[in-house]
Short mmCIF file of C-alpha atoms in Angstrom, two decimals:
data_model
loop_
_atom_site.label_atom_id
_atom_site.label_comp_id
_atom_site.label_asym_id
_atom_site.label_seq_id
_atom_site.Cartn_x
_atom_site.Cartn_y
_atom_site.Cartn_z
CA UNK A 1074 0.00 0.00 0.00
CA UNK A 1075 1.39 3.35 -1.02
CA UNK A 1076 0.05 6.85 -0.65
CA UNK A 1077 1.93 9.81 -2.09
CA UNK A 1078 0.87 13.31 -1.09
CA UNK A 1079 1.74 16.38 -3.11
CA UNK A 1080 0.65 19.95 -3.68
CA UNK A 1081 1.81 21.70 -0.55
CA UNK A 1082 3.57 25.02 -0.65
CA UNK A 1083 3.61 28.61 0.49
CA UNK A 1084 0.51 30.72 -0.04
CA UNK A 1085 -0.80 34.00 1.29
CA UNK A 1086 -3.79 34.14 3.57
CA UNK A 1087 -6.97 33.99 1.53
CA UNK A 1088 -5.33 31.95 -1.18
CA UNK A 1089 -5.92 28.40 -2.36
CA UNK A 1090 -4.03 25.16 -2.73
CA UNK A 1091 -4.98 21.73 -4.01
CA UNK A 1092 -3.45 18.71 -2.39
CA UNK A 1093 -3.36 15.37 -4.15
CA UNK A 1094 -2.87 11.86 -2.82
CA UNK A 1095 -1.85 9.26 -5.39
CA UNK A 1096 -2.48 5.71 -4.23
CA UNK A 1097 -1.36 2.28 -5.33
CA UNK A 1098 -1.06 -1.25 -4.07
CA UNK A 1099 -4.63 -1.73 -2.88
CA UNK A 1100 -8.19 -1.78 -4.14
CA UNK A 1101 -9.07 1.90 -4.13
CA UNK A 1102 -12.82 1.33 -3.71
CA UNK A 1103 -12.30 -0.69 -0.53
CA UNK A 1104 -10.76 2.13 1.49
CA UNK A 1105 -11.91 5.31 3.13
CA UNK A 1106 -9.26 7.92 2.35
CA UNK A 1107 -8.69 11.35 3.75
CA UNK A 1108 -6.39 13.91 5.25
CA UNK A 1109 -4.87 14.65 8.61
CA UNK A 1110 -2.69 17.57 9.52
CA UNK A 1111 -0.25 18.40 12.26
CA UNK A 1112 0.79 21.92 13.09
CA UNK A 1113 3.92 22.71 15.11
CA UNK A 1114 3.30 22.05 18.78
CA UNK A 1115 -0.20 20.69 18.17
CA UNK A 1116 -1.76 17.25 18.03
CA UNK A 1117 -2.48 15.59 14.75
CA UNK A 1118 -6.09 16.11 13.68
CA UNK A 1119 -8.28 14.53 11.08
CA UNK A 1120 -9.63 17.23 8.83
CA UNK A 1121 -11.39 15.50 5.98
CA UNK A 1122 -12.33 12.03 4.80
CA UNK A 1123 -14.39 10.50 2.03
CA UNK A 1124 -16.07 7.12 2.30
CA UNK A 1125 -15.26 4.18 0.06
CA UNK A 1126 -18.11 4.87 -2.33
CA UNK A 1127 -17.73 8.62 -2.15
CA UNK A 1128 -21.18 9.00 -0.70
CA UNK A 1129 -20.16 10.36 2.71
CA UNK A 1130 -17.71 13.02 3.68
CA UNK A 1131 -16.32 14.29 6.93
CA UNK A 1132 -14.89 17.74 7.58
CA UNK A 1133 -13.50 19.06 10.81
CA UNK A 1134 -15.23 22.22 11.99
CA UNK A 1135 -12.02 24.15 11.44
CA UNK A 1136 -12.12 23.56 7.67
CA UNK A 1137 -15.81 23.11 6.96
CA UNK A 1138 -16.99 25.37 4.17
CA UNK A 1139 -13.47 26.09 2.95
CA UNK A 1140 -12.03 22.67 2.06
CA UNK A 1141 -13.49 20.13 -0.36
CA UNK A 1142 -12.42 16.52 -0.67
CA UNK A 1143 -12.89 14.47 -3.83
CA UNK A 1144 -12.03 11.05 -5.16
CA UNK A 1145 -10.85 10.24 -8.68
CA UNK A 1146 -11.55 6.58 -9.13
CA UNK A 1147 -9.95 6.42 -12.58
CA UNK A 1148 -6.64 7.66 -11.18
CA UNK A 1149 -6.95 6.12 -7.70
CA UNK A 1150 -6.37 9.53 -6.24
CA UNK A 1151 -7.89 11.78 -3.64
CA UNK A 1152 -7.73 15.55 -3.72
CA UNK A 1153 -8.25 18.26 -1.15
CA UNK A 1154 -9.16 21.68 -2.50
CA UNK A 1155 -8.31 24.25 0.13
CA UNK A 1156 -9.75 27.73 -0.25
CA UNK A 1157 -9.72 30.83 1.92
CA UNK A 1158 -6.59 29.60 3.63
CA UNK A 1159 -5.66 31.05 6.99
CA UNK A 1160 -2.34 31.16 8.87
CA UNK A 1161 -3.86 28.61 11.29
CA UNK A 1162 -3.98 26.14 8.39
CA UNK A 1163 -0.18 26.01 8.38
CA UNK A 1164 0.74 22.38 9.01
CA UNK A 1165 2.11 19.22 7.52
CA UNK A 1166 -0.74 17.48 5.73
CA UNK A 1167 -0.88 13.69 5.50
CA UNK A 1168 -3.15 11.52 3.42
CA UNK A 1169 -4.25 8.28 5.02
CA UNK A 1170 -6.39 5.27 4.23
CA UNK A 1171 -8.47 2.95 6.40
CA UNK A 1172 -9.50 -0.44 5.22
CA UNK A 1173 -10.26 -2.67 3.64
CA UNK A 1174 -13.90 -1.80 4.21
CA UNK A 1175 -13.00 0.99 6.57
CA UNK A 1176 -14.95 4.16 7.19
CA UNK A 1177 -14.30 7.74 8.17
CA UNK A 1178 -15.06 7.36 11.86
CA UNK A 1179 -11.42 7.48 12.85
CA UNK A 1180 -10.97 10.95 11.46
CA UNK A 1181 -13.03 12.27 14.38
CA UNK A 1182 -10.73 10.72 16.97
CA UNK A 1183 -7.76 12.66 18.27
CA UNK A 1184 -4.41 11.05 17.51
CA UNK A 1185 -6.16 8.37 15.46
CA UNK A 1186 -3.78 5.95 13.80
CA UNK A 1187 -5.17 5.09 10.37
CA UNK A 1188 -4.14 1.86 8.70
CA UNK A 1189 -1.94 3.39 6.02
CA UNK A 1190 -0.16 6.72 5.73
CA UNK A 1191 1.56 8.74 3.08
CA UNK A 1192 4.42 11.10 3.68
CA UNK A 1193 3.45 14.62 4.61
CA UNK A 1194 3.33 17.71 2.46
CA UNK A 1195 3.95 21.08 4.07
CA UNK A 1196 1.42 23.86 3.72
CA UNK A 1197 2.50 27.30 4.90
CA UNK A 1198 0.03 30.17 4.93
CA UNK A 1199 1.53 33.60 5.43
CA UNK A 1200 -0.41 36.48 6.94
#
């Protein structure tokens, strides 16, 4: 199982970034996939997840209304469109997968350890 995150970078407050998570080595449709982030000095938090069939999504309150998660079945990839970015969004972002036949429940749990993790991608939002 491999997950490869990309798309991080430096952006000004109010700007946008799109993170991508390329996956391989497992049956894409069998896994819930989403994003966690960890800011300096803070606990890791689950911020967004999409269910195996794409029918359910989870967003942390801190990103609700600004971030949108999507799945690209043809490319076995998951994306996170991040708009109206704030300095508080500065963190290392990780994509993660739970399964097979996992759901998004773990994303609500602090310090949750998903089954599979990609490397992080750094997002820095300047004020």
